């Protein structure tokens, strides 16, 4: 299908097409379609733009990656088809390692994703050599590379599952999540949650890293509240009166 760039939802439709092609090419697991659909819905609620609390989180993420001794970017199928080039650019900007790490692990899919990252200029991609484990996760989901995620102090996990995010936190790692859903378990468990589309978030982190983002304290809970408030504001009709996003107190 060819989508004319003049189509009002061109970017979104292109992403949908890339994910669908990714399934056909065996790069994206079929459940990746569902994850993408959920992401699209939340992106709609953000006006398909980077809201200001997300930009702040991107800056905080850049500072943590630049100051890390061993930062790692974990790449899955959806991230690879949507943002391979941005992954490689971010790895370059922050001196991070790239590791393919899949929820539905298959050697063939890992190989294809490694190939895609290499096509976009990656010199070394970890993931085939899964010789270490994330404690507390069942066999397949807990596999990782001893040179990558296992020894990382900071891990960037775009579109992660809640369980794995919690397991990485339990290993005392700083976990930076990119997740359009501010309510997900991943968003709640991460050290820094970026409520933005991975296609906007990764280039933004790289930009902040190159500008030299300074390390400052980070309140992730407050950031998530701001993201939810921004969604509420976008949902409000223009003729509705301004009001507190959570009348009677914030949700627990
Ligand atoms: P959790 O396991 O964290 O509770 P979940 O089970 O609801 O969340 P998963 O399928 O594990 O969700 O992960 C997919 C997540 O990725 C969803 O929250 C979805 O909103 C988000 N997502 C999908 N596409 C994108 C994208 N392009 N950019 C950022 N986030 C995305
Ligand atoms: Mg999940």
PDB file of C-alpha atoms and ligand atoms in Angstrom:
ATOM      1  CA  UNK A   1       0.000   0.000   0.000  1.00  0.00           C
ATOM      2  CA  UNK A   2       1.358   3.449  -0.756  1.00  0.00           C
ATOM      3  CA  UNK A   3       0.181   6.217   1.545  1.00  0.00           C
ATOM      4  CA  UNK A   4       0.385   9.756   0.149  1.00  0.00           C
ATOM      5  CA  UNK A   5       2.461  11.991   2.467  1.00  0.00           C
ATOM      6  CA  UNK A   6      -0.409  14.495   2.295  1.00  0.00           C
ATOM      7  CA  UNK A   7      -2.627  12.101   4.265  1.00  0.00           C
ATOM      8  CA  UNK A   8      -3.413  13.751   7.635  1.00  0.00           C
ATOM      9  CA  UNK A   9      -2.363  10.619   9.519  1.00  0.00           C
ATOM     10  CA  UNK A  10       0.604   9.783   7.288  1.00  0.00           C
ATOM     11  CA  UNK A  11       3.177   9.191  10.072  1.00  0.00           C
ATOM     12  CA  UNK A  12       0.861   6.946  12.041  1.00  0.00           C
ATOM     13  CA  UNK A  13      -0.146   4.921   8.986  1.00  0.00           C
ATOM     14  CA  UNK A  14       3.501   4.506   7.951  1.00  0.00           C
ATOM     15  CA  UNK A  15       4.302   3.124  11.409  1.00  0.00           C
ATOM     16  CA  UNK A  16       1.374   0.722  11.188  1.00  0.00           C
ATOM     17  CA  UNK A  17       2.617  -0.420   7.783  1.00  0.00           C
ATOM     18  CA  UNK A  18       6.167  -0.947   9.088  1.00  0.00           C
ATOM     19  CA  UNK A  19       4.881  -3.077  11.990  1.00  0.00           C
ATOM     20  CA  UNK A  20       2.725  -5.171   9.615  1.00  0.00           C
ATOM     21  CA  UNK A  21       5.691  -5.647   7.241  1.00  0.00           C
ATOM     22  CA  UNK A  22       7.786  -6.588  10.277  1.00  0.00           C
ATOM     23  CA  UNK A  23       5.375  -9.437  11.038  1.00  0.00           C
ATOM     24  CA  UNK A  24       5.533 -10.650   7.417  1.00  0.00           C
ATOM     25  CA  UNK A  25       9.350 -10.563   7.519  1.00  0.00           C
ATOM     26  CA  UNK A  26       9.464 -12.474  10.800  1.00  0.00           C
ATOM     27  CA  UNK A  27      10.953  -9.575  12.752  1.00  0.00           C
ATOM     28  CA  UNK A  28       7.882  -8.656  14.794  1.00  0.00           C
ATOM     29  CA  UNK A  29       6.021 -11.310  16.798  1.00  0.00           C
ATOM     30  CA  UNK A  30       2.258 -11.291  15.988  1.00  0.00           C
ATOM     31  CA  UNK A  31       1.534 -10.043  19.527  1.00  0.00           C
ATOM     32  CA  UNK A  32       3.614  -6.982  18.600  1.00  0.00           C
ATOM     33  CA  UNK A  33       0.602  -5.868  16.536  1.00  0.00           C
ATOM     34  CA  UNK A  34      -1.497  -5.728  19.692  1.00  0.00           C
ATOM     35  CA  UNK A  35       1.175  -3.835  21.614  1.00  0.00           C
ATOM     36  CA  UNK A  36       1.428  -1.359  18.739  1.00  0.00           C
ATOM     37  CA  UNK A  37      -2.343  -0.855  18.628  1.00  0.00           C
ATOM     38  CA  UNK A  38      -2.396  -0.042  22.327  1.00  0.00           C
ATOM     39  CA  UNK A  39       0.476   2.377  21.800  1.00  0.00           C
ATOM     40  CA  UNK A  40      -1.398   4.092  18.931  1.00  0.00           C
ATOM     41  CA  UNK A  41      -4.405   4.657  21.179  1.00  0.00           C
ATOM     42  CA  UNK A  42      -2.299   6.307  23.892  1.00  0.00           C
ATOM     43  CA  UNK A  43      -0.404   8.341  21.291  1.00  0.00           C
ATOM     44  CA  UNK A  44      -3.761   9.696  20.112  1.00  0.00           C
ATOM     45  CA  UNK A  45      -4.452  10.828  23.669  1.00  0.00           C
ATOM     46  CA  UNK A  46      -1.166  12.754  23.624  1.00  0.00           C
ATOM     47  CA  UNK A  47      -1.982  14.444  20.316  1.00  0.00           C
ATOM     48  CA  UNK A  48       0.844  12.382  18.735  1.00  0.00           C
ATOM     49  CA  UNK A  49       3.401  14.826  20.091  1.00  0.00           C
ATOM     50  CA  UNK A  50       6.084  14.965  22.778  1.00  0.00           C
ATOM     51  CA  UNK A  51       4.432  16.469  25.836  1.00  0.00           C
ATOM     52  CA  UNK A  52       6.597  18.536  28.163  1.00  0.00           C
ATOM     53  CA  UNK A  53       6.916  15.971  31.021  1.00  0.00           C
ATOM     54  CA  UNK A  54       8.098  13.443  28.411  1.00  0.00           C
ATOM     55  CA  UNK A  55      10.720  15.891  27.148  1.00  0.00           C
ATOM     56  CA  UNK A  56      11.929  16.314  30.757  1.00  0.00           C
ATOM     57  CA  UNK A  57      12.129  12.533  31.123  1.00  0.00           C
ATOM     58  CA  UNK A  58      14.100  12.323  27.865  1.00  0.00           C
ATOM     59  CA  UNK A  59      16.609  14.815  29.263  1.00  0.00           C
ATOM     60  CA  UNK A  60      16.862  12.873  32.550  1.00  0.00           C
ATOM     61  CA  UNK A  61      17.345   9.652  30.572  1.00  0.00           C
ATOM     62  CA  UNK A  62      20.129  11.229  28.485  1.00  0.00           C
ATOM     63  CA  UNK A  63      21.957  12.366  31.640  1.00  0.00           C
ATOM     64  CA  UNK A  64      21.715   8.883  33.168  1.00  0.00           C
ATOM     65  CA  UNK A  65      22.931   7.159  30.019  1.00  0.00           C
ATOM     66  CA  UNK A  66      25.839   9.533  29.490  1.00  0.00           C
ATOM     67  CA  UNK A  67      26.922   9.179  33.149  1.00  0.00           C
ATOM     68  CA  UNK A  68      26.553   5.388  33.231  1.00  0.00           C
ATOM     69  CA  UNK A  69      29.570   3.096  33.267  1.00  0.00           C
ATOM     70  CA  UNK A  70      27.795   0.472  31.221  1.00  0.00           C
ATOM     71  CA  UNK A  71      24.609   1.672  29.506  1.00  0.00           C
ATOM     72  CA  UNK A  72      22.669  -0.806  27.366  1.00  0.00           C
ATOM     73  CA  UNK A  73      19.804  -0.290  24.905  1.00  0.00           C
ATOM     74  CA  UNK A  74      17.515  -3.309  24.770  1.00  0.00           C
ATOM     75  CA  UNK A  75      15.951  -3.728  21.316  1.00  0.00           C
ATOM     76  CA  UNK A  76      12.848  -5.761  20.469  1.00  0.00           C
ATOM     77  CA  UNK A  77      11.028  -6.371  17.169  1.00  0.00           C
ATOM     78  CA  UNK A  78       8.710  -3.345  17.260  1.00  0.00           C
ATOM     79  CA  UNK A  79      11.551  -1.001  18.200  1.00  0.00           C
ATOM     80  CA  UNK A  80      13.755  -2.451  15.448  1.00  0.00           C
ATOM     81  CA  UNK A  81      11.271  -1.922  12.620  1.00  0.00           C
ATOM     82  CA  UNK A  82      10.194   1.517  13.835  1.00  0.00           C
ATOM     83  CA  UNK A  83      13.501   2.978  14.970  1.00  0.00           C
ATOM     84  CA  UNK A  84      16.635   0.984  14.048  1.00  0.00           C
ATOM     85  CA  UNK A  85      18.474   4.050  12.848  1.00  0.00           C
ATOM     86  CA  UNK A  86      17.568   5.964  16.019  1.00  0.00           C
ATOM     87  CA  UNK A  87      18.785   3.041  18.179  1.00  0.00           C
ATOM     88  CA  UNK A  88      22.170   3.103  16.464  1.00  0.00           C
ATOM     89  CA  UNK A  89      22.383   6.903  16.688  1.00  0.00           C
ATOM     90  CA  UNK A  90      21.521   6.813  20.413  1.00  0.00           C
ATOM     91  CA  UNK A  91      24.070   4.052  21.082  1.00  0.00           C
ATOM     92  CA  UNK A  92      26.639   6.264  19.386  1.00  0.00           C
ATOM     93  CA  UNK A  93      25.660   9.404  21.299  1.00  0.00           C
ATOM     94  CA  UNK A  94      25.776   7.691  24.721  1.00  0.00           C
ATOM     95  CA  UNK A  95      28.425   4.999  24.200  1.00  0.00           C
ATOM     96  CA  UNK A  96      25.780   2.388  24.929  1.00  0.00           C
ATOM     97  CA  UNK A  97      25.789  -1.256  23.895  1.00  0.00           C
ATOM     98  CA  UNK A  98      22.890  -2.582  21.806  1.00  0.00           C
ATOM     99  CA  UNK A  99      21.335  -5.884  22.865  1.00  0.00           C
ATOM    100  CA  UNK A 100      18.472  -7.658  21.134  1.00  0.00           C
ATOM    101  CA  UNK A 101      16.284  -8.988  23.908  1.00  0.00           C
ATOM    102  CA  UNK A 102      12.880 -10.449  23.096  1.00  0.00           C
ATOM    103  CA  UNK A 103       9.809 -11.308  25.135  1.00  0.00           C
ATOM    104  CA  UNK A 104       9.053 -14.170  22.713  1.00  0.00           C
ATOM    105  CA  UNK A 105      12.602 -15.316  22.174  1.00  0.00           C
ATOM    106  CA  UNK A 106      13.591 -17.021  18.914  1.00  0.00           C
ATOM    107  CA  UNK A 107      17.136 -17.305  17.559  1.00  0.00           C
ATOM    108  CA  UNK A 108      15.886 -16.596  14.047  1.00  0.00           C
ATOM    109  CA  UNK A 109      14.157 -13.386  15.045  1.00  0.00           C
ATOM    110  CA  UNK A 110      17.169 -12.231  17.049  1.00  0.00           C
ATOM    111  CA  UNK A 111      19.395 -12.826  14.039  1.00  0.00           C
ATOM    112  CA  UNK A 112      17.071 -10.802  11.795  1.00  0.00           C
ATOM    113  CA  UNK A 113      16.970  -7.885  14.241  1.00  0.00           C
ATOM    114  CA  UNK A 114      20.765  -7.952  14.625  1.00  0.00           C
ATOM    115  CA  UNK A 115      20.958  -7.812  10.800  1.00  0.00           C
ATOM    116  CA  UNK A 116      18.594  -4.844  10.650  1.00  0.00           C
ATOM    117  CA  UNK A 117      20.626  -2.898  13.237  1.00  0.00           C
ATOM    118  CA  UNK A 118      23.836  -3.702  11.371  1.00  0.00           C
ATOM    119  CA  UNK A 119      22.273  -2.477   8.117  1.00  0.00           C
ATOM    120  CA  UNK A 120      21.723   0.820   9.919  1.00  0.00           C
ATOM    121  CA  UNK A 121      25.364   1.055  10.957  1.00  0.00           C
ATOM    122  CA  UNK A 122      25.642  -0.850  14.260  1.00  0.00           C
ATOM    123  CA  UNK A 123      29.118  -2.339  14.635  1.00  0.00           C
ATOM    124  CA  UNK A 124      28.401  -4.742  17.486  1.00  0.00           C
ATOM    125  CA  UNK A 125      25.034  -6.082  18.587  1.00  0.00           C
ATOM    126  CA  UNK A 126      24.653  -8.413  21.576  1.00  0.00           C
ATOM    127  CA  UNK A 127      21.823 -10.878  22.064  1.00  0.00           C
ATOM    128  CA  UNK A 128      22.714 -14.069  20.232  1.00  0.00           C
ATOM    129  CA  UNK A 129      25.140 -14.863  23.056  1.00  0.00           C
ATOM    130  CA  UNK A 130      22.497 -15.100  25.809  1.00  0.00           C
ATOM    131  CA  UNK A 131      24.748 -16.622  28.474  1.00  0.00           C
ATOM    132  CA  UNK A 132      23.330 -14.904  31.570  1.00  0.00           C
ATOM    133  CA  UNK A 133      20.001 -14.624  33.341  1.00  0.00           C
ATOM    134  CA  UNK A 134      17.717 -12.027  34.864  1.00  0.00           C
ATOM    135  CA  UNK A 135      16.731 -13.628  38.198  1.00  0.00           C
ATOM    136  CA  UNK A 136      13.057 -14.249  38.833  1.00  0.00           C
ATOM    137  CA  UNK A 137      11.935 -14.686  35.209  1.00  0.00           C
ATOM    138  CA  UNK A 138      11.193 -18.000  33.515  1.00  0.00           C
ATOM    139  CA  UNK A 139      13.857 -19.494  31.261  1.00  0.00           C
ATOM    140  CA  UNK A 140      13.291 -17.792  27.881  1.00  0.00           C
ATOM    141  CA  UNK A 141      12.243 -14.403  29.169  1.00  0.00           C
ATOM    142  CA  UNK A 142      15.122 -14.248  31.613  1.00  0.00           C
ATOM    143  CA  UNK A 143      17.907 -14.805  29.096  1.00  0.00           C
ATOM    144  CA  UNK A 144      20.347 -11.996  28.438  1.00  0.00           C
ATOM    145  CA  UNK A 145      23.958 -11.314  27.543  1.00  0.00           C
ATOM    146  CA  UNK A 146      26.661 -11.262  30.249  1.00  0.00           C
ATOM    147  CA  UNK A 147      28.376  -8.477  28.292  1.00  0.00           C
ATOM    148  CA  UNK A 148      25.151  -6.474  27.967  1.00  0.00           C
ATOM    149  CA  UNK A 149      22.063  -6.315  30.167  1.00  0.00           C
ATOM    150  CA  UNK A 150      23.553  -8.581  32.883  1.00  0.00           C
ATOM    151  CA  UNK A 151      26.356  -6.148  33.714  1.00  0.00           C
ATOM    152  CA  UNK A 152      24.595  -2.911  32.768  1.00  0.00           C
ATOM    153  CA  UNK A 153      24.078  -0.198  35.372  1.00  0.00           C
ATOM    154  CA  UNK A 154      21.592   1.675  33.153  1.00  0.00           C
ATOM    155  CA  UNK A 155      19.211  -0.121  30.764  1.00  0.00           C
ATOM    156  CA  UNK A 156      16.914   1.569  28.274  1.00  0.00           C
ATOM    157  CA  UNK A 157      13.894  -0.607  27.580  1.00  0.00           C
ATOM    158  CA  UNK A 158      11.522   0.634  24.901  1.00  0.00           C
ATOM    159  CA  UNK A 159       8.151  -1.206  24.997  1.00  0.00           C
ATOM    160  CA  UNK A 160       9.088  -3.488  27.867  1.00  0.00           C
ATOM    161  CA  UNK A 161       6.884  -5.927  29.752  1.00  0.00           C
ATOM    162  CA  UNK A 162       6.066  -5.044  33.355  1.00  0.00           C
ATOM    163  CA  UNK A 163       7.538  -8.225  34.834  1.00  0.00           C
ATOM    164  CA  UNK A 164      10.872  -7.788  33.175  1.00  0.00           C
ATOM    165  CA  UNK A 165      11.032  -4.137  34.102  1.00  0.00           C
ATOM    166  CA  UNK A 166      10.457  -5.067  37.761  1.00  0.00           C
ATOM    167  CA  UNK A 167      13.051  -7.864  37.555  1.00  0.00           C
ATOM    168  CA  UNK A 168      15.657  -5.424  36.176  1.00  0.00           C
ATOM    169  CA  UNK A 169      14.886  -2.965  38.974  1.00  0.00           C
ATOM    170  CA  UNK A 170      15.293  -5.790  41.489  1.00  0.00           C
ATOM    171  CA  UNK A 171      18.839  -6.207  40.096  1.00  0.00           C
ATOM    172  CA  UNK A 172      19.474  -2.604  41.227  1.00  0.00           C
ATOM    173  CA  UNK A 173      19.717  -1.244  37.718  1.00  0.00           C
ATOM    174  CA  UNK A 174      18.499   2.160  36.615  1.00  0.00           C
ATOM    175  CA  UNK A 175      15.713   1.300  34.172  1.00  0.00           C
ATOM    176  CA  UNK A 176      14.609   3.860  31.594  1.00  0.00           C
ATOM    177  CA  UNK A 177      11.328   2.834  29.953  1.00  0.00           C
ATOM    178  CA  UNK A 178       9.726   4.266  26.829  1.00  0.00           C
ATOM    179  CA  UNK A 179       6.022   3.496  27.104  1.00  0.00           C
ATOM    180  CA  UNK A 180       3.089   5.480  25.751  1.00  0.00           C
ATOM    181  CA  UNK A 181       0.885   4.048  28.492  1.00  0.00           C
ATOM    182  CA  UNK A 182       1.525   5.900  31.759  1.00  0.00           C
ATOM    183  CA  UNK A 183      -0.650   3.344  33.591  1.00  0.00           C
ATOM    184  CA  UNK A 184       1.300   0.227  32.595  1.00  0.00           C
ATOM    185  CA  UNK A 185       3.238  -1.802  35.159  1.00  0.00           C
ATOM    186  CA  UNK A 186       6.368  -0.935  33.182  1.00  0.00           C
ATOM    187  CA  UNK A 187       5.669   2.786  33.507  1.00  0.00           C
ATOM    188  CA  UNK A 188       5.099   2.391  37.254  1.00  0.00           C
ATOM    189  CA  UNK A 189       8.179   0.216  37.857  1.00  0.00           C
ATOM    190  CA  UNK A 190      10.809   2.098  35.819  1.00  0.00           C
ATOM    191  CA  UNK A 191      13.273   4.572  37.337  1.00  0.00           C
ATOM    192  CA  UNK A 192      12.617   7.053  34.503  1.00  0.00           C
ATOM    193  CA  UNK A 193       9.484   6.634  32.375  1.00  0.00           C
ATOM    194  CA  UNK A 194       9.251   8.392  29.026  1.00  0.00           C
ATOM    195  CA  UNK A 195       5.601   8.605  27.966  1.00  0.00           C
ATOM    196  CA  UNK A 196       6.289   9.176  24.291  1.00  0.00           C
ATOM    197  CA  UNK A 197       6.442   7.246  21.047  1.00  0.00           C
ATOM    198  CA  UNK A 198       9.722   5.416  20.604  1.00  0.00           C
ATOM    199  CA  UNK A 199      10.155   7.102  17.189  1.00  0.00           C
ATOM    200  CA  UNK A 200      10.205  10.526  18.876  1.00  0.00           C
ATOM    201  CA  UNK A 201      11.837   9.508  22.171  1.00  0.00           C
ATOM    202  CA  UNK A 202      15.040   7.858  20.934  1.00  0.00           C
ATOM    203  CA  UNK A 203      16.187  10.750  18.689  1.00  0.00           C
ATOM    204  CA  UNK A 204      15.293  13.206  21.472  1.00  0.00           C
ATOM    205  CA  UNK A 205      17.424  11.351  24.060  1.00  0.00           C
ATOM    206  CA  UNK A 206      20.327  11.294  21.580  1.00  0.00           C
ATOM    207  CA  UNK A 207      19.954  15.044  21.013  1.00  0.00           C
ATOM    208  CA  UNK A 208      19.971  15.778  24.763  1.00  0.00           C
ATOM    209  CA  UNK A 209      22.963  13.471  25.229  1.00  0.00           C
ATOM    210  CA  UNK A 210      24.953  15.331  22.571  1.00  0.00           C
ATOM    211  CA  UNK A 211      24.013  18.652  24.188  1.00  0.00           C
ATOM    212  CA  UNK A 212      25.430  17.355  27.509  1.00  0.00           C
ATOM    213  CA  UNK A 213      22.339  16.915  29.734  1.00  0.00           C
ATOM    214  CA  UNK A 214      23.181  17.472  33.421  1.00  0.00           C
ATOM    215  CA  UNK A 215      22.419  14.856  36.087  1.00  0.00           C
ATOM    216  CA  UNK A 216      19.603  16.056  38.368  1.00  0.00           C
ATOM    217  CA  UNK A 217      17.369  14.289  40.892  1.00  0.00           C
ATOM    218  CA  UNK A 218      14.304  12.683  39.309  1.00  0.00           C
ATOM    219  CA  UNK A 219      10.809  12.122  40.730  1.00  0.00           C
ATOM    220  CA  UNK A 220       9.258   9.542  38.412  1.00  0.00           C
ATOM    221  CA  UNK A 221       5.948   9.444  40.258  1.00  0.00           C
ATOM    222  CA  UNK A 222       5.508  13.205  39.779  1.00  0.00           C
ATOM    223  CA  UNK A 223       6.381  12.868  36.093  1.00  0.00           C
ATOM    224  CA  UNK A 224       3.737  10.163  35.594  1.00  0.00           C
ATOM    225  CA  UNK A 225       1.143  12.367  37.307  1.00  0.00           C
ATOM    226  CA  UNK A 226       2.038  15.206  34.918  1.00  0.00           C
ATOM    227  CA  UNK A 227       1.679  12.879  31.924  1.00  0.00           C
ATOM    228  CA  UNK A 228      -1.755  11.748  33.099  1.00  0.00           C
ATOM    229  CA  UNK A 229      -2.791  15.355  33.691  1.00  0.00           C
ATOM    230  CA  UNK A 230      -1.645  16.251  30.151  1.00  0.00           C
ATOM    231  CA  UNK A 231      -3.813  13.450  28.758  1.00  0.00           C
ATOM    232  CA  UNK A 232      -6.774  14.744  30.786  1.00  0.00           C
ATOM    233  CA  UNK A 233      -6.243  18.253  29.410  1.00  0.00           C
ATOM    234  CA  UNK A 234      -6.147  16.932  25.844  1.00  0.00           C
ATOM    235  CA  UNK A 235      -9.365  15.006  26.459  1.00  0.00           C
ATOM    236  CA  UNK A 236     -11.208  18.069  27.680  1.00  0.00           C
ATOM    237  CA  UNK A 237     -13.422  19.865  25.154  1.00  0.00           C
ATOM    238  CA  UNK A 238     -12.331  23.422  24.452  1.00  0.00           C
ATOM    239  CA  UNK A 239     -15.579  24.886  25.879  1.00  0.00           C
ATOM    240  CA  UNK A 240     -15.332  22.881  29.126  1.00  0.00           C
ATOM    241  CA  UNK A 241     -14.217  24.890  32.167  1.00  0.00           C
ATOM    242  CA  UNK A 242     -10.684  24.376  33.484  1.00  0.00           C
ATOM    243  CA  UNK A 243     -10.602  22.166  36.542  1.00  0.00           C
ATOM    244  CA  UNK A 244      -8.179  20.083  38.543  1.00  0.00           C
ATOM    245  CA  UNK A 245      -7.399  16.869  36.634  1.00  0.00           C
ATOM    246  CA  UNK A 246      -8.192  14.763  39.725  1.00  0.00           C
ATOM    247  CA  UNK A 247     -11.021  16.422  41.678  1.00  0.00           C
ATOM    248  CA  UNK A 248     -11.073  15.132  45.234  1.00  0.00           C
ATOM    249  CA  UNK A 249      -7.440  14.052  45.164  1.00  0.00           C
ATOM    250  CA  UNK A 250      -5.098  12.113  42.960  1.00  0.00           C
ATOM    251  CA  UNK A 251      -5.734   8.432  42.235  1.00  0.00           C
ATOM    252  CA  UNK A 252      -3.739   6.085  44.463  1.00  0.00           C
TER     253      UNK A 252
HETATM  254  P1  LIG B   1       2.836  -3.959  31.251  1.00  0.00           P
HETATM  255  O1  LIG B   1       3.357  -5.329  31.007  1.00  0.00           O
HETATM  256  O2  LIG B   1       3.915  -2.949  31.412  1.00  0.00           O
HETATM  257  O3  LIG B   1       1.813  -3.859  32.354  1.00  0.00           O
HETATM  258  P2  LIG B   1       1.121  -4.244  28.950  1.00  0.00           P
HETATM  259  O4  LIG B   1       1.156  -5.722  29.223  1.00  0.00           O
HETATM  260  O5  LIG B   1      -0.163  -3.528  28.943  1.00  0.00           O
HETATM  261  O6  LIG B   1       2.072  -3.468  29.948  1.00  0.00           O
HETATM  262  P3  LIG B   1       2.912  -4.815  26.811  1.00  0.00           P
HETATM  263  O7  LIG B   1       2.269  -5.505  25.687  1.00  0.00           O
HETATM  264  O8  LIG B   1       3.697  -5.613  27.804  1.00  0.00           O
HETATM  265  O9  LIG B   1       1.829  -3.931  27.575  1.00  0.00           O
HETATM  266  O10 LIG B   1       3.887  -3.674  26.283  1.00  0.00           O
HETATM  267  C1  LIG B   1       3.575  -2.847  25.240  1.00  0.00           C
HETATM  268  C2  LIG B   1       3.556  -1.418  25.710  1.00  0.00           C
HETATM  269  O11 LIG B   1       4.239  -0.630  24.754  1.00  0.00           O
HETATM  270  C3  LIG B   1       2.137  -0.844  25.805  1.00  0.00           C
HETATM  271  O12 LIG B   1       1.963  -0.189  27.022  1.00  0.00           O
HETATM  272  C4  LIG B   1       2.061   0.185  24.668  1.00  0.00           C
HETATM  273  O13 LIG B   1       1.334   1.324  25.061  1.00  0.00           O
HETATM  274  C5  LIG B   1       3.507   0.552  24.460  1.00  0.00           C
HETATM  275  N1  LIG B   1       3.837   0.914  23.064  1.00  0.00           N
HETATM  276  C6  LIG B   1       3.435   0.312  21.923  1.00  0.00           C
HETATM  277  N2  LIG B   1       3.945   0.914  20.840  1.00  0.00           N
HETATM  278  C7  LIG B   1       4.726   1.920  21.299  1.00  0.00           C
HETATM  279  C8  LIG B   1       5.559   2.900  20.675  1.00  0.00           C
HETATM  280  N3  LIG B   1       5.681   2.957  19.338  1.00  0.00           N
HETATM  281  N4  LIG B   1       6.221   3.759  21.456  1.00  0.00           N
HETATM  282  C9  LIG B   1       6.121   3.710  22.815  1.00  0.00           C
HETATM  283  N5  LIG B   1       5.354   2.808  23.472  1.00  0.00           N
HETATM  284  C10 LIG B   1       4.664   1.929  22.736  1.00  0.00           C
HETATM  285 MG1  LIG B   2       2.964  -6.775  29.590  1.00  0.00          MG
END
